[in-house]
mmCIF file of C-alpha atoms and ligand atoms in Angstrom:
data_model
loop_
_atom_site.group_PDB
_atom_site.id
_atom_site.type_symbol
_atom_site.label_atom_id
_atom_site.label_comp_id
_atom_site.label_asym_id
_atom_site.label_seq_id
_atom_site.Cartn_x
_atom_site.Cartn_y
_atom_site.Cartn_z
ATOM 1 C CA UNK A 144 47.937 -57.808 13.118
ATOM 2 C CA UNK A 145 49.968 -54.554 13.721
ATOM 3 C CA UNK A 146 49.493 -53.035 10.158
ATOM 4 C CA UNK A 147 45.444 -54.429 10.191
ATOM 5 C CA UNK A 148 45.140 -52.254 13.407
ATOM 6 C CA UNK A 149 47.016 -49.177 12.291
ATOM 7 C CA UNK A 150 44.833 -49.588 9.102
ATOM 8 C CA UNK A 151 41.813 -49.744 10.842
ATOM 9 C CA UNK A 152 42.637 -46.740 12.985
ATOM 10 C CA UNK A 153 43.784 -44.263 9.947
ATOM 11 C CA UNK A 154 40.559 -45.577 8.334
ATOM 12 C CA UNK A 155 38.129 -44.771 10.958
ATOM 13 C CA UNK A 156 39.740 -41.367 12.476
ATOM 14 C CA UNK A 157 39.262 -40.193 7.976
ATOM 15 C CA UNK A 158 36.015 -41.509 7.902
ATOM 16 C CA UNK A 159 34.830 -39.906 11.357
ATOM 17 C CA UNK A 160 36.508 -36.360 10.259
ATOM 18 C CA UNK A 161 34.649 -36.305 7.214
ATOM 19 C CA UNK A 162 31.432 -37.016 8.874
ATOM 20 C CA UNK A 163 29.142 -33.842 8.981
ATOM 21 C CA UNK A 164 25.758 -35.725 10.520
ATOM 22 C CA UNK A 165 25.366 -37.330 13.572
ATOM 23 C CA UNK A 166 23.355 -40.894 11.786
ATOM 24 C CA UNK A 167 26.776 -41.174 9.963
ATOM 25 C CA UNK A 168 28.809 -41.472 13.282
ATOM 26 C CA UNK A 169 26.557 -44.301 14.341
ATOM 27 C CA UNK A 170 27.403 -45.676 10.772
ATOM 28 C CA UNK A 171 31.101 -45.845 11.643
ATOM 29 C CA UNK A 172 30.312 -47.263 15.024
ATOM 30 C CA UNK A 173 28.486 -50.307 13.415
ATOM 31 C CA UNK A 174 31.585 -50.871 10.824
ATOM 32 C CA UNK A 175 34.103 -50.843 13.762
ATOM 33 C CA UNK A 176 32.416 -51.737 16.690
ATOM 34 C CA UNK A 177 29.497 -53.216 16.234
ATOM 35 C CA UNK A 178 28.321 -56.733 16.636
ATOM 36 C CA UNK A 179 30.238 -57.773 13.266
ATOM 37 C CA UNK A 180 32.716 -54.517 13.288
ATOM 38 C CA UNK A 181 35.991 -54.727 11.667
ATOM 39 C CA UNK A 182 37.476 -54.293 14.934
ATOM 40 C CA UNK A 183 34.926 -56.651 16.746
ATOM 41 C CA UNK A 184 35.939 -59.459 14.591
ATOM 42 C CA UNK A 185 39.824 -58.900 15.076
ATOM 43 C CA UNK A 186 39.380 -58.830 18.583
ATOM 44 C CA UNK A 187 37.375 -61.892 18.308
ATOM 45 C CA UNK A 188 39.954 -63.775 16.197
ATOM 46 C CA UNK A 189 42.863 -63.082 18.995
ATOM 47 C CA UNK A 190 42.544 -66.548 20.382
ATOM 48 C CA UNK A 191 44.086 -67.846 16.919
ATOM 49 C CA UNK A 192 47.556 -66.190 17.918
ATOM 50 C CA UNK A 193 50.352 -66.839 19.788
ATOM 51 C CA UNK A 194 49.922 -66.360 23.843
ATOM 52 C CA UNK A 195 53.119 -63.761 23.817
ATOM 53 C CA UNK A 196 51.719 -61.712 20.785
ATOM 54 C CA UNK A 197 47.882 -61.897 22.179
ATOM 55 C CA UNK A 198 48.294 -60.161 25.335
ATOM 56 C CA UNK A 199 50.118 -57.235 23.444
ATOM 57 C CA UNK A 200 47.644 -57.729 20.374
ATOM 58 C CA UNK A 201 44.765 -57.130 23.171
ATOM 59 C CA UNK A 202 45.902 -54.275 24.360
ATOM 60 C CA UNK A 203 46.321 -52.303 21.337
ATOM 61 C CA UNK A 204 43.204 -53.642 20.141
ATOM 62 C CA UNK A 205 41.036 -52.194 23.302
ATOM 63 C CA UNK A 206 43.435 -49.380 23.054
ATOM 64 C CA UNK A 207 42.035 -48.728 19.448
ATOM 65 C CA UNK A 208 38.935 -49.129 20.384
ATOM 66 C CA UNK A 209 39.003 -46.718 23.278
ATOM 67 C CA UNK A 210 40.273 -44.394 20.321
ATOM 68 C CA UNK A 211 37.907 -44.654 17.949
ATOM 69 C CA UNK A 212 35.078 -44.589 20.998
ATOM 70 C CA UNK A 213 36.493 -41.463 22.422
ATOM 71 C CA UNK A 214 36.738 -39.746 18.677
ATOM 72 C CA UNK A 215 33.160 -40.689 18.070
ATOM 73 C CA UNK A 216 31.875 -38.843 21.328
ATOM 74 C CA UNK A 217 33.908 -35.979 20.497
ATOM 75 C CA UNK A 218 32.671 -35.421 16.711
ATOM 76 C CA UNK A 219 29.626 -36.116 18.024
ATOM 77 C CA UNK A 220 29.696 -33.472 20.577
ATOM 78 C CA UNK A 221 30.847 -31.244 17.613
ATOM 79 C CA UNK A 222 27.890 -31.815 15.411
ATOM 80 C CA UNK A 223 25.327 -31.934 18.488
ATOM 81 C CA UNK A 224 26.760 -28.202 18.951
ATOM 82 C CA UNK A 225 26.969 -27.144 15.261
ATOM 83 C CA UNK A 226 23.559 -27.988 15.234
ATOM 84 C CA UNK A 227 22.003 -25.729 18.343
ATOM 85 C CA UNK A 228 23.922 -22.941 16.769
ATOM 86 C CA UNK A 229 22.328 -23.310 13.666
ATOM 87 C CA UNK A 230 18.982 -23.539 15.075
ATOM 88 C CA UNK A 231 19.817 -20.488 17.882
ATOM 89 C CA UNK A 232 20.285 -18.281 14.209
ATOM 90 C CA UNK A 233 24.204 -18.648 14.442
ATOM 91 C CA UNK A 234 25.656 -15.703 12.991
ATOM 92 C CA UNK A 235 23.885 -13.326 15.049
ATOM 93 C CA UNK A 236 26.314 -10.663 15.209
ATOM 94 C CA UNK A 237 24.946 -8.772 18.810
ATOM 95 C CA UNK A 238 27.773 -5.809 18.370
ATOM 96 C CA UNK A 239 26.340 -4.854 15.095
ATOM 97 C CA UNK A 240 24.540 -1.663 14.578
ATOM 98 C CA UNK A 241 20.454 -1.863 14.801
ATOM 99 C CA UNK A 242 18.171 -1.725 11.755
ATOM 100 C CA UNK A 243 16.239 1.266 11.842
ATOM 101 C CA UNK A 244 12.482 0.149 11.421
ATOM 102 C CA UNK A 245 10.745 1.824 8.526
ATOM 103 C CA UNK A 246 7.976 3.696 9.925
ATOM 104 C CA UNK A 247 4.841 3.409 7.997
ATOM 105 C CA UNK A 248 2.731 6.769 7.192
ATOM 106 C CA UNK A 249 -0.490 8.168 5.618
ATOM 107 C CA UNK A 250 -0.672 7.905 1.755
ATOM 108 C CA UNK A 251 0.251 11.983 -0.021
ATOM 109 C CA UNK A 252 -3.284 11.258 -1.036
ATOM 110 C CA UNK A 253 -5.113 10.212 2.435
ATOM 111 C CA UNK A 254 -3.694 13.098 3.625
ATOM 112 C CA UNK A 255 -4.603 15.646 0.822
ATOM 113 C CA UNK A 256 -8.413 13.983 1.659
ATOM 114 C CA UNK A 257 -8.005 14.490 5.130
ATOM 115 C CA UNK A 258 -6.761 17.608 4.785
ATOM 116 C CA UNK A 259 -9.999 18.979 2.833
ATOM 117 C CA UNK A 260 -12.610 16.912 4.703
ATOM 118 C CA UNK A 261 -11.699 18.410 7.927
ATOM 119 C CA UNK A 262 -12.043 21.704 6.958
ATOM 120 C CA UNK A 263 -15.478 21.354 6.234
ATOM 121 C CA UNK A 264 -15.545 19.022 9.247
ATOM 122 C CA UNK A 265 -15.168 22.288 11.506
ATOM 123 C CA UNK A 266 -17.695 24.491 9.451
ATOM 124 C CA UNK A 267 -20.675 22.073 10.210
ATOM 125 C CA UNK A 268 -20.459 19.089 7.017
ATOM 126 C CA UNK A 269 -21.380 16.101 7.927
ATOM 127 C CA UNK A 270 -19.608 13.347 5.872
ATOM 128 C CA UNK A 271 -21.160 10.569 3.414
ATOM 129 C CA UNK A 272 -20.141 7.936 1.527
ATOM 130 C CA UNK A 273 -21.044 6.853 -2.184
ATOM 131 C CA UNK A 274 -20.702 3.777 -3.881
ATOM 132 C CA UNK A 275 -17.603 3.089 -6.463
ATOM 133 C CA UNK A 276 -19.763 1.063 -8.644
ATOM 134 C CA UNK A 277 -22.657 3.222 -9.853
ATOM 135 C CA UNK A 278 -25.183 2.689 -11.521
ATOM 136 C CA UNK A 279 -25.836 4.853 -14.536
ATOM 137 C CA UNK A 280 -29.090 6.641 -12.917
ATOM 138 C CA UNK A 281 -26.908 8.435 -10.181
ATOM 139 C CA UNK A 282 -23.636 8.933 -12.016
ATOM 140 C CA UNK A 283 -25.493 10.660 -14.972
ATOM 141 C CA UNK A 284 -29.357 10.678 -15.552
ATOM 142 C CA UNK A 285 -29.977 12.233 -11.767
ATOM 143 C CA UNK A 286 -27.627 14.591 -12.781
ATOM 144 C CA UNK A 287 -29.615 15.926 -15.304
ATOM 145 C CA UNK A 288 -27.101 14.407 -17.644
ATOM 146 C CA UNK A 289 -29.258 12.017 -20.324
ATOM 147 C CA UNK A 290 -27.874 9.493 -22.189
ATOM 148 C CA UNK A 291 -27.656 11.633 -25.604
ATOM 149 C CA UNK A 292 -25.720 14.149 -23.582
ATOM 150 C CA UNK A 293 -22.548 15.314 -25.144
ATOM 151 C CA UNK A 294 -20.805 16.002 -21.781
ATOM 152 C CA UNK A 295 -20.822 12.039 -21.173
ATOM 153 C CA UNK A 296 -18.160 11.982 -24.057
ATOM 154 C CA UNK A 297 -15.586 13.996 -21.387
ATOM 155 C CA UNK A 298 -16.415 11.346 -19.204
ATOM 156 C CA UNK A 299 -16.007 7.922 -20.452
ATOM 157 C CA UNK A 300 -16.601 5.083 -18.456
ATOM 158 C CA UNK A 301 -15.987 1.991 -17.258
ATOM 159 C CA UNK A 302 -19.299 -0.105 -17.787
ATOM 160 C CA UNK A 303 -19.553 -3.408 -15.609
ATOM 161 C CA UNK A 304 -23.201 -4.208 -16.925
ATOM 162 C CA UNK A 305 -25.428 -2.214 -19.481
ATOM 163 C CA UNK A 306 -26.589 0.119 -17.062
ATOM 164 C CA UNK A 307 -24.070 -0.261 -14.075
ATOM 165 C CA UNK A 308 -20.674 1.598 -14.122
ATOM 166 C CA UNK A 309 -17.852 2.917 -12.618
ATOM 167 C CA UNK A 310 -18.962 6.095 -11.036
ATOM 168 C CA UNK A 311 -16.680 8.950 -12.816
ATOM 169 C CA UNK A 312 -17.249 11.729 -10.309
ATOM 170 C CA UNK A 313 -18.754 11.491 -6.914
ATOM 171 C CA UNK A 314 -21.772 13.813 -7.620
ATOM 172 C CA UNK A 315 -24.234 11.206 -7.447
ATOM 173 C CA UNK A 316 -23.610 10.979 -3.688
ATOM 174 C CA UNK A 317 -25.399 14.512 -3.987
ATOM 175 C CA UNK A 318 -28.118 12.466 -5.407
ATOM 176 C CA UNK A 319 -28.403 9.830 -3.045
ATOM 177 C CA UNK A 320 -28.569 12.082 -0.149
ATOM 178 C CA UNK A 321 -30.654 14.145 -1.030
ATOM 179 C CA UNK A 322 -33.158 11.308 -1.663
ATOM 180 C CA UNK A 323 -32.745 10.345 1.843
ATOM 181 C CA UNK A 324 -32.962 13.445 3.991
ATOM 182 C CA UNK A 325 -34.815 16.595 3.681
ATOM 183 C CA UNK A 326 -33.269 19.981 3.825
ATOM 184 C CA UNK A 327 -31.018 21.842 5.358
ATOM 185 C CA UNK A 328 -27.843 19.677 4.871
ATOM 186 C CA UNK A 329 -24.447 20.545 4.643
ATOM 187 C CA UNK A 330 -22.826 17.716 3.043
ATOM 188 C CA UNK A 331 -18.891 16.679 2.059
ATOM 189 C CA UNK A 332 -18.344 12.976 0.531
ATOM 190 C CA UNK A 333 -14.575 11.926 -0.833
ATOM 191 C CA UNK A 334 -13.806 8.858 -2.799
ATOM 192 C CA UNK A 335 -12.886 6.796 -5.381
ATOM 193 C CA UNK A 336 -13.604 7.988 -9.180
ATOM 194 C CA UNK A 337 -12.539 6.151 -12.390
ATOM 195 C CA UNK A 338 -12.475 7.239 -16.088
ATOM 196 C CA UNK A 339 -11.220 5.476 -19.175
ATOM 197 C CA UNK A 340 -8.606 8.132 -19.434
ATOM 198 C CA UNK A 341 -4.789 6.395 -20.989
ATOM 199 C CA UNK A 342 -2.601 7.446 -18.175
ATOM 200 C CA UNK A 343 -0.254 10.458 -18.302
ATOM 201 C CA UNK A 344 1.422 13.156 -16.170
ATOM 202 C CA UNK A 345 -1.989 14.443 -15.356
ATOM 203 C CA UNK A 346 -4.356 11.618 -15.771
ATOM 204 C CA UNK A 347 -4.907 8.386 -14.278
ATOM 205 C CA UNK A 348 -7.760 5.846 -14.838
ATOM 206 C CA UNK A 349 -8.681 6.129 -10.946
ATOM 207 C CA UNK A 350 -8.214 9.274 -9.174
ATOM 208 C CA UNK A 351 -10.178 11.174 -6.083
ATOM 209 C CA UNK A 352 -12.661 13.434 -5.694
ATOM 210 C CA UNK A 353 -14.373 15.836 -3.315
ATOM 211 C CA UNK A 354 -18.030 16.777 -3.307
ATOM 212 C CA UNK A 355 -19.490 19.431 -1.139
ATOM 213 C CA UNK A 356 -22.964 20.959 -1.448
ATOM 214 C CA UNK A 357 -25.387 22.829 1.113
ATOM 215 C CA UNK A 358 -29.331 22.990 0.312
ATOM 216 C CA UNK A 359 -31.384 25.132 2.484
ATOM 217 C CA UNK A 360 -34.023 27.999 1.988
ATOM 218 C CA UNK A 361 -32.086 31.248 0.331
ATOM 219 C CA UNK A 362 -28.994 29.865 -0.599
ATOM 220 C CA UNK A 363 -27.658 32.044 -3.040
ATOM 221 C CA UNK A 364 -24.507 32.777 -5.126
ATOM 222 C CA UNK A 365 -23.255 34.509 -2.204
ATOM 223 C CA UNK A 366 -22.912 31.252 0.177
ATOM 224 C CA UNK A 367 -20.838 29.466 -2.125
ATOM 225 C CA UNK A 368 -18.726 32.446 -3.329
ATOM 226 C CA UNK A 369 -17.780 32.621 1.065
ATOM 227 C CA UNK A 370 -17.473 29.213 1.558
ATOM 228 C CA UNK A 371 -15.085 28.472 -1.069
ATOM 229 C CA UNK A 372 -12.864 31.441 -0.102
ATOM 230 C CA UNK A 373 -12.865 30.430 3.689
ATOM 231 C CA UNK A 374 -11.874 26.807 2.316
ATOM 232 C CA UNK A 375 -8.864 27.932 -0.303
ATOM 233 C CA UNK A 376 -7.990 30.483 2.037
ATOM 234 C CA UNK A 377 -7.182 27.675 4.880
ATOM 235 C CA UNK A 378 -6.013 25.071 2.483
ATOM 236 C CA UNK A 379 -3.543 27.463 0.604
ATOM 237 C CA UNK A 380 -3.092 30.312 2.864
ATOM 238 C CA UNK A 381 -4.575 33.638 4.061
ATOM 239 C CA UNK A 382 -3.570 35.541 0.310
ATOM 240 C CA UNK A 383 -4.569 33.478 -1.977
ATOM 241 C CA UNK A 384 -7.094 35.011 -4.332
ATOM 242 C CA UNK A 385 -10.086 33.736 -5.792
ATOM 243 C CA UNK A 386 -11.646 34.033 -9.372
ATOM 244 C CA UNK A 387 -15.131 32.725 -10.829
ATOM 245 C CA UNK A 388 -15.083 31.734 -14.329
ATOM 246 C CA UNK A 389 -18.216 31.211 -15.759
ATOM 247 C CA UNK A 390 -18.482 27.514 -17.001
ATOM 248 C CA UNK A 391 -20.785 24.498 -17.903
ATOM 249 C CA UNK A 392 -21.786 21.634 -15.911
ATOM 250 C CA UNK A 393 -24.827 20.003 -16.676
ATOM 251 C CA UNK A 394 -25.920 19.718 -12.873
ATOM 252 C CA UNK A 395 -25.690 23.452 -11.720
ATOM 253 C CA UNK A 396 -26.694 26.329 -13.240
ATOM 254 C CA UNK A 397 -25.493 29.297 -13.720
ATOM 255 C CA UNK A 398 -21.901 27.585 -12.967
ATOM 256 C CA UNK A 399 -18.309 28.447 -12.558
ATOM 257 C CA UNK A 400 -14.727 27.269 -12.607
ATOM 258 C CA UNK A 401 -12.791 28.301 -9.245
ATOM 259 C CA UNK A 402 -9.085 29.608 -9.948
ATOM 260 C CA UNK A 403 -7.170 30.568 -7.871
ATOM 261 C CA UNK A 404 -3.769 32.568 -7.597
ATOM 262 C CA UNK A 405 -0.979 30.719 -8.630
ATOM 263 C CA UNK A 406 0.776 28.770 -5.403
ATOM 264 C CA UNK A 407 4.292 28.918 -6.944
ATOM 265 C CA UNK A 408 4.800 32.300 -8.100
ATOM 266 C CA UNK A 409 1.854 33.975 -6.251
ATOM 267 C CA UNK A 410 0.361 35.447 -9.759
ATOM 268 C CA UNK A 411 3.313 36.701 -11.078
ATOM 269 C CA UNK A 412 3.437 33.859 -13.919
ATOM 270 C CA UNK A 413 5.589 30.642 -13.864
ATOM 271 C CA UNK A 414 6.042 27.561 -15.683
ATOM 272 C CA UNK A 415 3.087 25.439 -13.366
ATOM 273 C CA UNK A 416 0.507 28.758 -13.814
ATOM 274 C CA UNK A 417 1.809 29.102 -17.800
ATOM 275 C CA UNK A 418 2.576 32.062 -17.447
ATOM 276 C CA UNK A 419 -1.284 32.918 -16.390
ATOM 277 C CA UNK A 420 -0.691 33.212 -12.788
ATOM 278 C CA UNK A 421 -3.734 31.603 -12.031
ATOM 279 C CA UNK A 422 -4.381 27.758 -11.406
ATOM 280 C CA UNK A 423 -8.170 25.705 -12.028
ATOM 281 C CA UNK A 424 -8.642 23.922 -8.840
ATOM 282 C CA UNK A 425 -12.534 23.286 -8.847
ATOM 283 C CA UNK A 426 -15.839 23.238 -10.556
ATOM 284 C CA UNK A 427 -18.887 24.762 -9.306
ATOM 285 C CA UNK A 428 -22.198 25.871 -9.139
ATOM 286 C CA UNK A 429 -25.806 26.393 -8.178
ATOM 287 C CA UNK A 430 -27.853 22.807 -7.610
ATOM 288 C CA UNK A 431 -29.890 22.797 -10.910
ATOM 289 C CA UNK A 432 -33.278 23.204 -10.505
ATOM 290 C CA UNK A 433 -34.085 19.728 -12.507
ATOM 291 C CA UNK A 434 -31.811 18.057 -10.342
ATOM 292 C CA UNK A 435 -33.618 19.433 -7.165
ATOM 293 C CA UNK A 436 -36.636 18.296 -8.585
ATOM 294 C CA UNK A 437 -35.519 15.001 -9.539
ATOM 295 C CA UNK A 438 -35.242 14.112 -5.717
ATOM 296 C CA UNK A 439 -38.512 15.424 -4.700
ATOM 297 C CA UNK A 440 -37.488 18.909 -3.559
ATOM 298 C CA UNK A 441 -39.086 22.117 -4.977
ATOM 299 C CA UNK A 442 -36.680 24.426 -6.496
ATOM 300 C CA UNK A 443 -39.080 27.398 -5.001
ATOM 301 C CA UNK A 444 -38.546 26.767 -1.656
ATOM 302 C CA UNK A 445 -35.008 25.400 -1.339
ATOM 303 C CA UNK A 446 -31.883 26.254 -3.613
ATOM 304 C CA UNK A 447 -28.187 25.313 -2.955
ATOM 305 C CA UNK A 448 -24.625 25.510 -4.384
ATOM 306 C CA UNK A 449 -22.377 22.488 -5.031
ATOM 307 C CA UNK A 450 -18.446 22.135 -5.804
ATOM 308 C CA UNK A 451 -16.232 19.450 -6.706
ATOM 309 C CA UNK A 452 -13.035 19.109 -6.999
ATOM 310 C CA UNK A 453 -9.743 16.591 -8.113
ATOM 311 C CA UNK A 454 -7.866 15.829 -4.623
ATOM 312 C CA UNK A 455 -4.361 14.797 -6.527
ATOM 313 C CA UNK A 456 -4.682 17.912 -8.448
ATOM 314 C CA UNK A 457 -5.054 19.780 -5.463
ATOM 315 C CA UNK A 458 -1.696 17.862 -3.918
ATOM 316 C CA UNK A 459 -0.050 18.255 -7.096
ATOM 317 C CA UNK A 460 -0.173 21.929 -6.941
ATOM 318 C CA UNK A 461 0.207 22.065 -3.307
ATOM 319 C CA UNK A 462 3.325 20.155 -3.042
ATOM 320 C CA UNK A 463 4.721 21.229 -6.460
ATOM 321 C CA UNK A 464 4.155 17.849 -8.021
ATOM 322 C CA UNK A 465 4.150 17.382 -11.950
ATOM 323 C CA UNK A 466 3.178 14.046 -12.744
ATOM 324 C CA UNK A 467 0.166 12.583 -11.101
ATOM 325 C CA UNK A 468 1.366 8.954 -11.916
ATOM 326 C CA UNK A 469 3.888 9.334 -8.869
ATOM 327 C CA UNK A 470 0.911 8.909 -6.589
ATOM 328 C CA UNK A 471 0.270 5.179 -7.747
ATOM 329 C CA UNK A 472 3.666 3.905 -8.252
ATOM 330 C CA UNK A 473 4.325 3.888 -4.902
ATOM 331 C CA UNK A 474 8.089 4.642 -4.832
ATOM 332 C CA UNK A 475 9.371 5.153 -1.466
ATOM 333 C CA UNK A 476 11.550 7.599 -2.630
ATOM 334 C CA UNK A 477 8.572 9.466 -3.518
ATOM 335 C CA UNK A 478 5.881 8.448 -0.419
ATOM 336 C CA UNK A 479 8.990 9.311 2.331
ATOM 337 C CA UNK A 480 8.618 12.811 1.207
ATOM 338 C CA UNK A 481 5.413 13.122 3.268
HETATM 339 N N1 DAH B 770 -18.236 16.298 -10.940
HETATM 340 C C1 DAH B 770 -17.590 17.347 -11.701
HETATM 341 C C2 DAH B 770 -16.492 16.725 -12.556
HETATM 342 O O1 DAH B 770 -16.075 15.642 -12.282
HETATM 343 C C3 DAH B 770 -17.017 18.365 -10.787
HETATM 344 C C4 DAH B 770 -18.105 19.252 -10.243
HETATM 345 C C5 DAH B 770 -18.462 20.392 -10.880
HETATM 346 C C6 DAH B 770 -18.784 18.902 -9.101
HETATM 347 C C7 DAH B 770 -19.459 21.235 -10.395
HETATM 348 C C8 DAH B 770 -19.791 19.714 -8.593
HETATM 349 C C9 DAH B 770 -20.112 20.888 -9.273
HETATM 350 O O2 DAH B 770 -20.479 19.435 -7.493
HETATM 351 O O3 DAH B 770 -21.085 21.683 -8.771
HETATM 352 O O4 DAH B 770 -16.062 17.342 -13.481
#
């Protein structure tokens, strides 16, 4: 009887250390001291023995099962507590140091835009918005570009339909305003432009663009020549010269190519100017004729001047930037910088 106790206590006090959830304690109840427990039984079975070695044989039976009662309560306390921790997030260490937030911030790009829009913003623009997808009237034909036009090769495109595309330059928002609203309007639209162009340091298959134009009676030469230098002059400071090269674009005529004086080694000649000490930031021109007709105006009463321009090249050469693909791989290490 002795031994069968002892065994029975050794037993149980392994089996209830080794217990890690609470539905196995109740287990180990049921075995010892349930209705038909190990324990149970022997207690049960007492009446069999002698008188002298039952009282003694009671005792240390209710003794043992006082034990094994009061080790059950206590493990169970144990994994009733294990378990709030876990679900309170134990392990929260409250003297550690804080983790700094990472503060979130406007795209290099977003900001170029913003930068550019709102300079026109305080001259008197008023701001539109194009379409992305295009379709091939106002990317090209509006633009007095036809489809046997060999400046569509420099701009190859991403067709979604036979006649729908991709728009490759936001010029056709010239289009679409002026179909809409009569003269005078001073206009600046950003965006969105995509070209089948393989990707490199300096081209990517989407990019942005700026588009500013002014139409009005007697706008000459003259207007755009000042407005461009009042823009370059705020975007890349007060001595920054300007030069007009004469140049082709199928929508203005005559038209030039804006450089300007090299950012980096102010026209003295360095590796970003190639030696030239002058950078291309922009094409221009005046509104072709064609293209005022096109939307109803007549070319003897109103004329105008229009510019475009590449907003990562213009953050490229701002910031000192030499591969364009840095915009879109969004790096931290890169986007923190602004
Ligand atoms: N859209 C032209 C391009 O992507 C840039 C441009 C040139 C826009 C002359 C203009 C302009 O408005 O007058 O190459």
């Amino acid at each position: 009887m002795k031994e069968k106790l002892e065994q029975i206590r050794k037993e149980a006090s392994a089996l209830i250390d080794k217990a890690s959830v609470m539905e196995e304690l109740e287990e180990i109840r049921i075995k010892y001291l349930g209705r038909r427990g190990e324990l149970t039984q022997l207690l049960r079975n007492l009446g069999g023995l002698e008188p002298s070695e039952r009282s003694q044989a009671g005792r240390m039976a209710n003794n043992l099962r006082e034990h094994i009662e009061s080790n059950l309560s206590q493990k169970l306390n144990l994994l009733r507590e294990a378990k709030r921790e876990v679900e309170l997030g134990q392990g929260v260490d409250i003297t550690l140091p804080g983790r700094n937030p990472q503060i979130g911030r406007m795209h290099p790009i977003t900001r170029q835009l913003k930068e550019i829009t709102d300079i026109f913003l305080k001259m008197g623009f008023i701001l539109a918005e194009g379409p992305e997808i295009e379709t091939e009237y106002y990317n090209f034909a509006a633009l007095n570009t036809p489809s046997d036009h060999p400046v569509r090769d420099t701009q190859d495109s991403f067709y979604l339909g036979k006649k729908i595309l991709l728009r490759t330059q936001t010029s056709p928002v010239q289009i679409r305003i002026m179909e809409k609203f009569k003269p005078p309007l001073k206009v600046i639209s950003a965006g969105r432009c995509f070209r089948r162009d393989a990707a490199d340091a300096s081209h990517t298959p989407m990019f942005h663009q700026v588009e500013v134009f002014q139409v009005d009676k007697n706008i000459t030469f003259g207007d755009l020549k000042g407005m461009l230098e009042i823009f370059v002059r705020s975007l890349f400071g007060r001595k920054t010269k300007l030069r007009f090269r004469p140049s082709f674009f199928p929508f203005t005529e005559p038209s030039a190519e804006v450089d300007i004086s090299c950012v980096i080694c102010r026209g003295k000649g360095c590796s970003v100017c190639r030696r030239k000490g002058w950078l291309e930031i922009l094409g221009s021109g005046m509104i072709d004729p064609n293209v005022l007709k096109t939307v109803g105006y007549n070319p003897e009463e109103v004329s105008g001047y229009a510019f475009g321009m590449g907003v990562e090249r213009i953050a490229m050469l701002k910031y000192g930037i030499n591969d364009i693909r840095l915009f879109f791989e969004n790096d931290l290490r890169f986007l923190e910088q602004f």
